[in-house]
Amino acid sequence: MLGFGADLLWADMNRLLAFLFHQGVLDEQFLQLQQLQDHTSPNFVSEVVNIYFHESEKLLNNLRSLLMEREFSDYKKIEIHLNQFIGSSSSIGAKRVTSVCIAFRAASEQDNRAGCLRALEMLEHEYCYLKNKLHELFQIEQQRALAAGVRYPMQHQ
Amino acid sequence: MASPQNFASKLTALVVDDHKIYQKVHQKMLNNFGVKSHVVENGKEAVDIHWHGKKFDLILMDMDMPIMNGIEATKELRAMGVCSTIVGVTSRSTEEEILKFMEAGLDDYQEKPLTIPKLTSILHKIINSNPI
């Protein structure tokens, strides 16, 4: 029964991943991360993604603070933060977030404050969506690992 | 899955990047090939570690870093006589920037993120150019 549960969870995980790929939320770079995960680093993907979340939240706060400044004019700083965001998002395969960052950077290069604000809202939305979906994926993975781990002793009864 | 692990286990590598995610990913990739790797956060640390006598077969050099960037670090390392394979890895890719980076003394340049096939190719080149 529990083995069956692990298989169902495995199917759920794959379905969610396929959905995220199909929607363009993730790209093949995420698969690269999964390929790096092994018995010596069983939580490698979630560790990398957690670093990404931590860094992204700082960057988003910085971007919002900059754009909310009354006398804002430092587009160079915006671009520096965005280059970091682009780098880290592409490193984990966060395709849609990367695209939004690139569009945001284009607005910044044109000194377009209104465009930047719109792009920031879109970026916050996409990032939030990605974060929720990845949390969901890791939760299923944890449940599957638990279910698979419990299955082993039962096979010997 | 059969892996090419340990075909490069005699090699050593230095990852020069201020970005925690790339540090972790590139180091893991190298470790999976059996390569012993070390990580530093900027070009100055890369130069300093060589002044302290350390040598590496491969240096993965990011371009944009605080304190000393990849271009300056590559120039300094070459001026010091460091003959390691230095591969520039960066997410910036204007032709002008790539040219400047290459002219600093790179052996190769790859766009981030580095992939397993790209790294395999780099490691094979190093092994083939230094047969035991």
PDB file of C-alpha atoms in Angstrom:
ATOM      1  CA  MET A   1       0.000   0.000   0.000  1.00  0.00           C
ATOM      2  CA  LEU A   2       2.763   2.395   0.991  1.00  0.00           C
ATOM      3  CA  GLY A   3       4.858   1.288  -1.983  1.00  0.00           C
ATOM      4  CA  PHE A   4       1.897   2.083  -4.161  1.00  0.00           C
ATOM      5  CA  GLY A   5       1.771   5.504  -2.462  1.00  0.00           C
ATOM      6  CA  ALA A   6       5.411   6.171  -3.331  1.00  0.00           C
ATOM      7  CA  ASP A   7       4.692   5.326  -6.972  1.00  0.00           C
ATOM      8  CA  LEU A   8       1.674   7.626  -7.025  1.00  0.00           C
ATOM      9  CA  LEU A   9       3.749  10.437  -5.538  1.00  0.00           C
ATOM     10  CA  TRP A  10       6.471   9.795  -8.130  1.00  0.00           C
ATOM     11  CA  ALA A  11       3.805  10.165 -10.836  1.00  0.00           C
ATOM     12  CA  ASP A  12       2.568  13.400  -9.208  1.00  0.00           C
ATOM     13  CA  MET A  13       6.103  14.773  -9.165  1.00  0.00           C
ATOM     14  CA  ASN A  14       6.650  13.990 -12.821  1.00  0.00           C
ATOM     15  CA  ARG A  15       3.283  15.446 -13.752  1.00  0.00           C
ATOM     16  CA  LEU A  16       4.076  18.683 -11.936  1.00  0.00           C
ATOM     17  CA  LEU A  17       7.525  18.869 -13.548  1.00  0.00           C
ATOM     18  CA  ALA A  18       6.066  18.241 -17.011  1.00  0.00           C
ATOM     19  CA  PHE A  19       3.517  20.983 -16.353  1.00  0.00           C
ATOM     20  CA  LEU A  20       6.203  23.444 -15.269  1.00  0.00           C
ATOM     21  CA  PHE A  21       8.280  22.645 -18.354  1.00  0.00           C
ATOM     22  CA  HIS A  22       5.276  22.924 -20.628  1.00  0.00           C
ATOM     23  CA  GLN A  23       4.345  26.298 -19.122  1.00  0.00           C
ATOM     24  CA  GLY A  24       7.896  27.545 -19.644  1.00  0.00           C
ATOM     25  CA  VAL A  25       8.352  28.079 -15.910  1.00  0.00           C
ATOM     26  CA  LEU A  26      11.395  25.782 -15.882  1.00  0.00           C
ATOM     27  CA  ASP A  27      13.876  24.795 -18.563  1.00  0.00           C
ATOM     28  CA  GLU A  28      16.502  22.058 -19.062  1.00  0.00           C
ATOM     29  CA  GLN A  29      18.897  23.738 -16.624  1.00  0.00           C
ATOM     30  CA  PHE A  30      16.650  22.451 -13.820  1.00  0.00           C
ATOM     31  CA  LEU A  31      17.184  18.933 -15.182  1.00  0.00           C
ATOM     32  CA  GLN A  32      20.939  19.563 -15.014  1.00  0.00           C
ATOM     33  CA  LEU A  33      20.565  20.302 -11.323  1.00  0.00           C
ATOM     34  CA  GLN A  34      18.613  17.091 -10.822  1.00  0.00           C
ATOM     35  CA  GLN A  35      21.321  15.137 -12.652  1.00  0.00           C
ATOM     36  CA  LEU A  36      23.899  16.484 -10.210  1.00  0.00           C
ATOM     37  CA  GLN A  37      21.925  15.171  -7.221  1.00  0.00           C
ATOM     38  CA  ASP A  38      23.162  11.801  -6.002  1.00  0.00           C
ATOM     39  CA  HIS A  39      23.598   9.734  -2.841  1.00  0.00           C
ATOM     40  CA  THR A  40      26.471  11.978  -1.722  1.00  0.00           C
ATOM     41  CA  SER A  41      24.269  15.085  -2.038  1.00  0.00           C
ATOM     42  CA  PRO A  42      20.668  13.805  -1.775  1.00  0.00           C
ATOM     43  CA  ASN A  43      19.263  17.308  -1.156  1.00  0.00           C
ATOM     44  CA  PHE A  44      21.407  19.107  -3.702  1.00  0.00           C
ATOM     45  CA  VAL A  45      18.536  20.573  -5.740  1.00  0.00           C
ATOM     46  CA  SER A  46      16.615  21.906  -2.742  1.00  0.00           C
ATOM     47  CA  GLU A  47      19.843  23.348  -1.251  1.00  0.00           C
ATOM     48  CA  VAL A  48      20.613  25.221  -4.467  1.00  0.00           C
ATOM     49  CA  VAL A  49      17.024  26.399  -4.827  1.00  0.00           C
ATOM     50  CA  ASN A  50      16.952  27.615  -1.218  1.00  0.00           C
ATOM     51  CA  ILE A  51      20.075  29.700  -1.885  1.00  0.00           C
ATOM     52  CA  TYR A  52      18.248  31.065  -4.931  1.00  0.00           C
ATOM     53  CA  PHE A  53      15.168  31.977  -2.855  1.00  0.00           C
ATOM     54  CA  HIS A  54      17.303  33.709  -0.238  1.00  0.00           C
ATOM     55  CA  GLU A  55      19.219  35.742  -2.829  1.00  0.00           C
ATOM     56  CA  SER A  56      16.133  36.542  -4.908  1.00  0.00           C
ATOM     57  CA  GLU A  57      14.223  37.964  -1.989  1.00  0.00           C
ATOM     58  CA  LYS A  58      17.110  40.296  -1.180  1.00  0.00           C
ATOM     59  CA  LEU A  59      17.294  41.397  -4.819  1.00  0.00           C
ATOM     60  CA  LEU A  60      13.548  41.991  -5.034  1.00  0.00           C
ATOM     61  CA  ASN A  61      13.641  44.089  -1.857  1.00  0.00           C
ATOM     62  CA  ASN A  62      16.550  46.099  -3.228  1.00  0.00           C
ATOM     63  CA  LEU A  63      14.795  46.659  -6.541  1.00  0.00           C
ATOM     64  CA  ARG A  64      11.603  47.775  -4.863  1.00  0.00           C
ATOM     65  CA  SER A  65      13.442  50.096  -2.462  1.00  0.00           C
ATOM     66  CA  LEU A  66      15.344  51.698  -5.324  1.00  0.00           C
ATOM     67  CA  LEU A  67      12.298  52.264  -7.500  1.00  0.00           C
ATOM     68  CA  MET A  68      10.268  53.640  -4.580  1.00  0.00           C
ATOM     69  CA  GLU A  69      12.850  56.336  -3.876  1.00  0.00           C
ATOM     70  CA  ARG A  70      11.386  59.756  -4.461  1.00  0.00           C
ATOM     71  CA  GLU A  71      14.360  61.011  -6.417  1.00  0.00           C
ATOM     72  CA  PHE A  72      15.236  57.719  -8.027  1.00  0.00           C
ATOM     73  CA  SER A  73      17.633  57.937 -10.985  1.00  0.00           C
ATOM     74  CA  ASP A  74      20.200  55.180 -10.423  1.00  0.00           C
ATOM     75  CA  TYR A  75      19.312  52.838 -13.272  1.00  0.00           C
ATOM     76  CA  LYS A  76      22.838  51.444 -13.181  1.00  0.00           C
ATOM     77  CA  LYS A  77      22.150  49.941  -9.746  1.00  0.00           C
ATOM     78  CA  ILE A  78      18.898  48.445 -11.053  1.00  0.00           C
ATOM     79  CA  GLU A  79      20.854  46.835 -13.887  1.00  0.00           C
ATOM     80  CA  ILE A  80      23.447  45.411 -11.505  1.00  0.00           C
ATOM     81  CA  HIS A  81      20.716  43.771  -9.407  1.00  0.00           C
ATOM     82  CA  LEU A  82      18.965  42.511 -12.512  1.00  0.00           C
ATOM     83  CA  ASN A  83      22.153  40.997 -13.937  1.00  0.00           C
ATOM     84  CA  GLN A  84      22.532  39.085 -10.681  1.00  0.00           C
ATOM     85  CA  PHE A  85      18.906  38.016 -10.801  1.00  0.00           C
ATOM     86  CA  ILE A  86      19.245  36.891 -14.420  1.00  0.00           C
ATOM     87  CA  GLY A  87      22.358  34.914 -13.565  1.00  0.00           C
ATOM     88  CA  SER A  88      20.868  33.124 -10.596  1.00  0.00           C
ATOM     89  CA  SER A  89      17.499  32.474 -12.251  1.00  0.00           C
ATOM     90  CA  SER A  90      19.070  30.969 -15.354  1.00  0.00           C
ATOM     91  CA  SER A  91      21.366  28.860 -13.165  1.00  0.00           C
ATOM     92  CA  ILE A  92      18.377  26.999 -11.715  1.00  0.00           C
ATOM     93  CA  GLY A  93      16.380  26.918 -14.950  1.00  0.00           C
ATOM     94  CA  ALA A  94      13.812  29.541 -13.895  1.00  0.00           C
ATOM     95  CA  LYS A  95      12.982  30.413 -17.490  1.00  0.00           C
ATOM     96  CA  ARG A  96      10.005  32.742 -17.060  1.00  0.00           C
ATOM     97  CA  VAL A  97      11.617  34.687 -14.224  1.00  0.00           C
ATOM     98  CA  THR A  98      14.734  35.095 -16.384  1.00  0.00           C
ATOM     99  CA  SER A  99      12.656  36.415 -19.302  1.00  0.00           C
ATOM    100  CA  VAL A 100      10.875  38.940 -17.110  1.00  0.00           C
ATOM    101  CA  CYS A 101      14.215  40.113 -15.707  1.00  0.00           C
ATOM    102  CA  ILE A 102      15.533  40.628 -19.234  1.00  0.00           C
ATOM    103  CA  ALA A 103      12.471  42.724 -20.150  1.00  0.00           C
ATOM    104  CA  PHE A 104      12.911  44.648 -16.885  1.00  0.00           C
ATOM    105  CA  ARG A 105      16.543  45.315 -17.771  1.00  0.00           C
ATOM    106  CA  ALA A 106      15.471  46.659 -21.173  1.00  0.00           C
ATOM    107  CA  ALA A 107      13.125  49.141 -19.470  1.00  0.00           C
ATOM    108  CA  SER A 108      15.924  50.168 -17.117  1.00  0.00           C
ATOM    109  CA  GLU A 109      18.337  50.716 -20.035  1.00  0.00           C
ATOM    110  CA  GLN A 110      15.786  53.170 -21.432  1.00  0.00           C
ATOM    111  CA  ASP A 111      15.515  54.972 -18.079  1.00  0.00           C
ATOM    112  CA  ASN A 112      11.840  54.086 -18.145  1.00  0.00           C
ATOM    113  CA  ARG A 113      10.687  54.260 -14.522  1.00  0.00           C
ATOM    114  CA  ALA A 114       7.042  53.398 -15.218  1.00  0.00           C
ATOM    115  CA  GLY A 115       8.157  50.453 -17.336  1.00  0.00           C
ATOM    116  CA  CYS A 116      10.469  49.355 -14.529  1.00  0.00           C
ATOM    117  CA  LEU A 117       7.648  49.485 -11.992  1.00  0.00           C
ATOM    118  CA  ARG A 118       5.397  47.399 -14.227  1.00  0.00           C
ATOM    119  CA  ALA A 119       8.220  44.932 -14.820  1.00  0.00           C
ATOM    120  CA  LEU A 120       8.893  44.716 -11.078  1.00  0.00           C
ATOM    121  CA  GLU A 121       5.273  43.772 -10.402  1.00  0.00           C
ATOM    122  CA  MET A 122       5.421  41.118 -13.073  1.00  0.00           C
ATOM    123  CA  LEU A 123       8.719  39.844 -11.678  1.00  0.00           C
ATOM    124  CA  GLU A 124       7.315  39.609  -8.145  1.00  0.00           C
ATOM    125  CA  HIS A 125       4.311  37.714  -9.475  1.00  0.00           C
ATOM    126  CA  GLU A 126       6.416  35.253 -11.508  1.00  0.00           C
ATOM    127  CA  TYR A 127       8.866  34.711  -8.681  1.00  0.00           C
ATOM    128  CA  CYS A 128       6.027  34.039  -6.233  1.00  0.00           C
ATOM    129  CA  TYR A 129       4.474  31.527  -8.607  1.00  0.00           C
ATOM    130  CA  LEU A 130       7.809  29.766  -9.141  1.00  0.00           C
ATOM    131  CA  LYS A 131       8.494  29.628  -5.416  1.00  0.00           C
ATOM    132  CA  ASN A 132       5.096  28.103  -4.660  1.00  0.00           C
ATOM    133  CA  LYS A 133       5.463  25.491  -7.379  1.00  0.00           C
ATOM    134  CA  LEU A 134       8.963  24.509  -6.323  1.00  0.00           C
ATOM    135  CA  HIS A 135       7.847  24.207  -2.696  1.00  0.00           C
ATOM    136  CA  GLU A 136       5.049  21.945  -3.902  1.00  0.00           C
ATOM    137  CA  LEU A 137       7.552  19.855  -5.857  1.00  0.00           C
ATOM    138  CA  PHE A 138       9.893  19.468  -2.888  1.00  0.00           C
ATOM    139  CA  GLN A 139       7.002  18.553  -0.603  1.00  0.00           C
ATOM    140  CA  ILE A 140       5.939  15.764  -2.949  1.00  0.00           C
ATOM    141  CA  GLU A 141       9.559  14.632  -3.175  1.00  0.00           C
ATOM    142  CA  GLN A 142       9.824  14.490   0.623  1.00  0.00           C
ATOM    143  CA  GLN A 143       6.588  12.545   0.945  1.00  0.00           C
ATOM    144  CA  ARG A 144       7.740  10.135  -1.753  1.00  0.00           C
ATOM    145  CA  ALA A 145      11.074   9.582  -0.021  1.00  0.00           C
ATOM    146  CA  LEU A 146       9.247   8.868   3.242  1.00  0.00           C
ATOM    147  CA  ALA A 147       6.785   6.531   1.580  1.00  0.00           C
ATOM    148  CA  ALA A 148       9.559   4.702  -0.288  1.00  0.00           C
ATOM    149  CA  GLY A 149      11.614   4.441   2.894  1.00  0.00           C
ATOM    150  CA  VAL A 150       8.762   2.888   4.839  1.00  0.00           C
ATOM    151  CA  ARG A 151       8.076   0.403   2.019  1.00  0.00           C
ATOM    152  CA  TYR A 152      11.386  -1.422   2.513  1.00  0.00           C
ATOM    153  CA  PRO A 153      10.724  -2.935   5.965  1.00  0.00           C
ATOM    154  CA  MET A 154       7.218  -4.028   4.897  1.00  0.00           C
ATOM    155  CA  GLN A 155       8.584  -6.132   2.016  1.00  0.00           C
ATOM    156  CA  HIS A 156      10.280  -8.402   4.549  1.00  0.00           C
ATOM    157  CA  GLN A 157       7.064  -9.223   6.489  1.00  0.00           C
TER     158      GLN A 157
ATOM    159  CA  MET B   1      22.888   5.650 -14.825  1.00  0.00           C
ATOM    160  CA  ALA B   2      26.485   5.033 -15.901  1.00  0.00           C
ATOM    161  CA  SER B   3      28.561   8.105 -15.206  1.00  0.00           C
ATOM    162  CA  PRO B   4      31.958   9.318 -16.405  1.00  0.00           C
ATOM    163  CA  GLN B   5      32.985   9.685 -12.787  1.00  0.00           C
ATOM    164  CA  ASN B   6      36.602   9.633 -11.894  1.00  0.00           C
ATOM    165  CA  PHE B   7      38.012   9.826 -15.436  1.00  0.00           C
ATOM    166  CA  ALA B   8      39.332  13.198 -14.278  1.00  0.00           C
ATOM    167  CA  SER B   9      40.154  12.214 -10.711  1.00  0.00           C
ATOM    168  CA  LYS B  10      43.792  13.284 -10.984  1.00  0.00           C
ATOM    169  CA  LEU B  11      42.824  16.844 -11.902  1.00  0.00           C
ATOM    170  CA  THR B  12      42.396  19.834  -9.635  1.00  0.00           C
ATOM    171  CA  ALA B  13      40.247  22.879 -10.281  1.00  0.00           C
ATOM    172  CA  LEU B  14      39.653  26.344  -8.908  1.00  0.00           C
ATOM    173  CA  VAL B  15      36.165  27.873  -9.128  1.00  0.00           C
ATOM    174  CA  VAL B  16      36.386  31.669  -9.091  1.00  0.00           C
ATOM    175  CA  ASP B  17      32.904  33.119  -8.666  1.00  0.00           C
ATOM    176  CA  ASP B  18      31.165  35.437  -6.213  1.00  0.00           C
ATOM    177  CA  HIS B  19      27.814  33.804  -6.877  1.00  0.00           C
ATOM    178  CA  LYS B  20      26.909  31.143  -4.296  1.00  0.00           C
ATOM    179  CA  ILE B  21      24.721  29.163  -6.672  1.00  0.00           C
ATOM    180  CA  TYR B  22      27.393  28.903  -9.349  1.00  0.00           C
ATOM    181  CA  GLN B  23      30.011  28.069  -6.734  1.00  0.00           C
ATOM    182  CA  LYS B  24      27.877  25.172  -5.537  1.00  0.00           C
ATOM    183  CA  VAL B  25      26.797  23.943  -8.970  1.00  0.00           C
ATOM    184  CA  HIS B  26      30.215  24.137 -10.603  1.00  0.00           C
ATOM    185  CA  GLN B  27      31.910  22.549  -7.629  1.00  0.00           C
ATOM    186  CA  LYS B  28      29.393  19.695  -7.608  1.00  0.00           C
ATOM    187  CA  MET B  29      29.860  19.138 -11.336  1.00  0.00           C
ATOM    188  CA  LEU B  30      33.609  18.944 -10.848  1.00  0.00           C
ATOM    189  CA  ASN B  31      33.299  16.660  -7.812  1.00  0.00           C
ATOM    190  CA  ASN B  32      31.055  14.295  -9.780  1.00  0.00           C
ATOM    191  CA  PHE B  33      33.925  13.891 -12.251  1.00  0.00           C
ATOM    192  CA  GLY B  34      36.289  13.144  -9.385  1.00  0.00           C
ATOM    193  CA  VAL B  35      38.034  16.506  -9.761  1.00  0.00           C
ATOM    194  CA  LYS B  36      39.288  17.983  -6.502  1.00  0.00           C
ATOM    195  CA  SER B  37      38.040  21.544  -6.445  1.00  0.00           C
ATOM    196  CA  HIS B  38      38.496  24.714  -4.437  1.00  0.00           C
ATOM    197  CA  VAL B  39      36.266  27.787  -4.451  1.00  0.00           C
ATOM    198  CA  VAL B  40      37.206  31.445  -4.109  1.00  0.00           C
ATOM    199  CA  GLU B  41      34.936  34.468  -4.276  1.00  0.00           C
ATOM    200  CA  ASN B  42      36.798  36.939  -6.459  1.00  0.00           C
ATOM    201  CA  GLY B  43      39.802  37.469  -8.687  1.00  0.00           C
ATOM    202  CA  LYS B  44      42.040  38.735  -5.892  1.00  0.00           C
ATOM    203  CA  GLU B  45      41.533  35.531  -3.896  1.00  0.00           C
ATOM    204  CA  ALA B  46      42.362  33.554  -7.047  1.00  0.00           C
ATOM    205  CA  VAL B  47      45.602  35.471  -7.464  1.00  0.00           C
ATOM    206  CA  ASP B  48      46.463  35.217  -3.750  1.00  0.00           C
ATOM    207  CA  ILE B  49      45.959  31.461  -3.661  1.00  0.00           C
ATOM    208  CA  HIS B  50      48.494  31.147  -6.486  1.00  0.00           C
ATOM    209  CA  TRP B  51      50.947  33.427  -4.669  1.00  0.00           C
ATOM    210  CA  HIS B  52      50.685  30.941  -1.807  1.00  0.00           C
ATOM    211  CA  GLY B  53      51.961  28.231  -4.118  1.00  0.00           C
ATOM    212  CA  LYS B  54      48.755  26.446  -5.053  1.00  0.00           C
ATOM    213  CA  LYS B  55      48.401  25.126  -8.594  1.00  0.00           C
ATOM    214  CA  PHE B  56      45.344  23.930 -10.469  1.00  0.00           C
ATOM    215  CA  ASP B  57      44.839  22.143 -13.766  1.00  0.00           C
ATOM    216  CA  LEU B  58      41.666  24.095 -14.472  1.00  0.00           C
ATOM    217  CA  ILE B  59      40.410  27.514 -13.411  1.00  0.00           C
ATOM    218  CA  LEU B  60      36.756  28.385 -14.002  1.00  0.00           C
ATOM    219  CA  MET B  61      36.804  32.184 -13.978  1.00  0.00           C
ATOM    220  CA  ASP B  62      33.704  34.327 -13.709  1.00  0.00           C
ATOM    221  CA  MET B  63      33.929  37.761 -15.314  1.00  0.00           C
ATOM    222  CA  ASP B  64      31.974  40.091 -13.045  1.00  0.00           C
ATOM    223  CA  MET B  65      33.235  39.948  -9.487  1.00  0.00           C
ATOM    224  CA  PRO B  66      33.859  42.540  -6.789  1.00  0.00           C
ATOM    225  CA  ILE B  67      37.382  43.584  -5.683  1.00  0.00           C
ATOM    226  CA  MET B  68      39.034  42.080  -8.780  1.00  0.00           C
ATOM    227  CA  ASN B  69      37.089  40.943 -11.823  1.00  0.00           C
ATOM    228  CA  GLY B  70      37.851  37.970 -14.054  1.00  0.00           C
ATOM    229  CA  ILE B  71      39.605  39.975 -16.742  1.00  0.00           C
ATOM    230  CA  GLU B  72      42.075  41.563 -14.315  1.00  0.00           C
ATOM    231  CA  ALA B  73      42.595  38.271 -12.470  1.00  0.00           C
ATOM    232  CA  THR B  74      43.291  36.388 -15.702  1.00  0.00           C
ATOM    233  CA  LYS B  75      45.848  39.024 -16.773  1.00  0.00           C
ATOM    234  CA  GLU B  76      47.570  38.830 -13.393  1.00  0.00           C
ATOM    235  CA  LEU B  77      47.666  35.054 -13.337  1.00  0.00           C
ATOM    236  CA  ARG B  78      49.208  34.922 -16.799  1.00  0.00           C
ATOM    237  CA  ALA B  79      51.709  37.619 -15.836  1.00  0.00           C
ATOM    238  CA  MET B  80      52.657  35.431 -12.854  1.00  0.00           C
ATOM    239  CA  GLY B  81      53.363  32.578 -15.260  1.00  0.00           C
ATOM    240  CA  VAL B  82      50.308  30.488 -14.394  1.00  0.00           C
ATOM    241  CA  CYS B  83      49.839  27.990 -17.228  1.00  0.00           C
ATOM    242  CA  SER B  84      46.612  26.378 -16.037  1.00  0.00           C
ATOM    243  CA  THR B  85      43.698  26.049 -18.419  1.00  0.00           C
ATOM    244  CA  ILE B  86      41.588  29.116 -17.661  1.00  0.00           C
ATOM    245  CA  VAL B  87      38.002  28.978 -18.883  1.00  0.00           C
ATOM    246  CA  GLY B  88      35.962  32.144 -18.612  1.00  0.00           C
ATOM    247  CA  VAL B  89      32.371  31.531 -17.622  1.00  0.00           C
ATOM    248  CA  THR B  90      29.968  34.416 -17.648  1.00  0.00           C
ATOM    249  CA  SER B  91      26.341  35.236 -18.231  1.00  0.00           C
ATOM    250  CA  ARG B  92      27.335  38.438 -20.069  1.00  0.00           C
ATOM    251  CA  SER B  93      27.882  37.837 -23.724  1.00  0.00           C
ATOM    252  CA  THR B  94      28.404  40.971 -25.790  1.00  0.00           C
ATOM    253  CA  GLU B  95      31.082  40.309 -28.394  1.00  0.00           C
ATOM    254  CA  GLU B  96      33.196  43.138 -27.085  1.00  0.00           C
ATOM    255  CA  GLU B  97      33.178  41.718 -23.543  1.00  0.00           C
ATOM    256  CA  ILE B  98      33.998  38.201 -24.720  1.00  0.00           C
ATOM    257  CA  LEU B  99      36.894  39.516 -26.809  1.00  0.00           C
ATOM    258  CA  LYS B 100      38.267  41.527 -23.896  1.00  0.00           C
ATOM    259  CA  PHE B 101      38.013  38.489 -21.643  1.00  0.00           C
ATOM    260  CA  MET B 102      39.698  36.198 -24.184  1.00  0.00           C
ATOM    261  CA  GLU B 103      42.476  38.725 -24.770  1.00  0.00           C
ATOM    262  CA  ALA B 104      43.200  38.719 -21.041  1.00  0.00           C
ATOM    263  CA  GLY B 105      44.538  35.184 -21.489  1.00  0.00           C
ATOM    264  CA  LEU B 106      41.672  32.707 -21.464  1.00  0.00           C
ATOM    265  CA  ASP B 107      42.016  29.310 -23.101  1.00  0.00           C
ATOM    266  CA  ASP B 108      38.291  29.084 -23.621  1.00  0.00           C
ATOM    267  CA  TYR B 109      35.076  30.889 -22.886  1.00  0.00           C
ATOM    268  CA  GLN B 110      31.699  29.386 -22.019  1.00  0.00           C
ATOM    269  CA  GLU B 111      28.377  31.024 -21.341  1.00  0.00           C
ATOM    270  CA  LYS B 112      26.795  30.372 -17.991  1.00  0.00           C
ATOM    271  CA  PRO B 113      25.374  28.110 -16.925  1.00  0.00           C
ATOM    272  CA  LEU B 114      28.111  25.566 -17.579  1.00  0.00           C
ATOM    273  CA  THR B 115      26.624  22.219 -18.585  1.00  0.00           C
ATOM    274  CA  ILE B 116      27.845  18.681 -17.973  1.00  0.00           C
ATOM    275  CA  PRO B 117      28.669  18.075 -21.689  1.00  0.00           C
ATOM    276  CA  LYS B 118      30.635  21.350 -21.861  1.00  0.00           C
ATOM    277  CA  LEU B 119      32.597  20.494 -18.732  1.00  0.00           C
ATOM    278  CA  THR B 120      33.239  16.961 -20.035  1.00  0.00           C
ATOM    279  CA  SER B 121      34.718  18.452 -23.190  1.00  0.00           C
ATOM    280  CA  ILE B 122      36.914  20.871 -21.207  1.00  0.00           C
ATOM    281  CA  LEU B 123      38.223  18.103 -18.932  1.00  0.00           C
ATOM    282  CA  HIS B 124      38.932  15.781 -21.869  1.00  0.00           C
ATOM    283  CA  LYS B 125      40.956  18.536 -23.560  1.00  0.00           C
ATOM    284  CA  ILE B 126      43.065  19.006 -20.427  1.00  0.00           C
ATOM    285  CA  ILE B 127      43.662  15.271 -20.029  1.00  0.00           C
ATOM    286  CA  ASN B 128      44.502  14.825 -23.707  1.00  0.00           C
ATOM    287  CA  SER B 129      46.954  17.707 -23.687  1.00  0.00           C
ATOM    288  CA  ASN B 130      48.732  16.260 -20.613  1.00  0.00           C
ATOM    289  CA  PRO B 131      48.883  12.512 -21.184  1.00  0.00           C
ATOM    290  CA  ILE B 132      50.387  10.497 -18.332  1.00  0.00           C
TER     291      ILE B 132
END
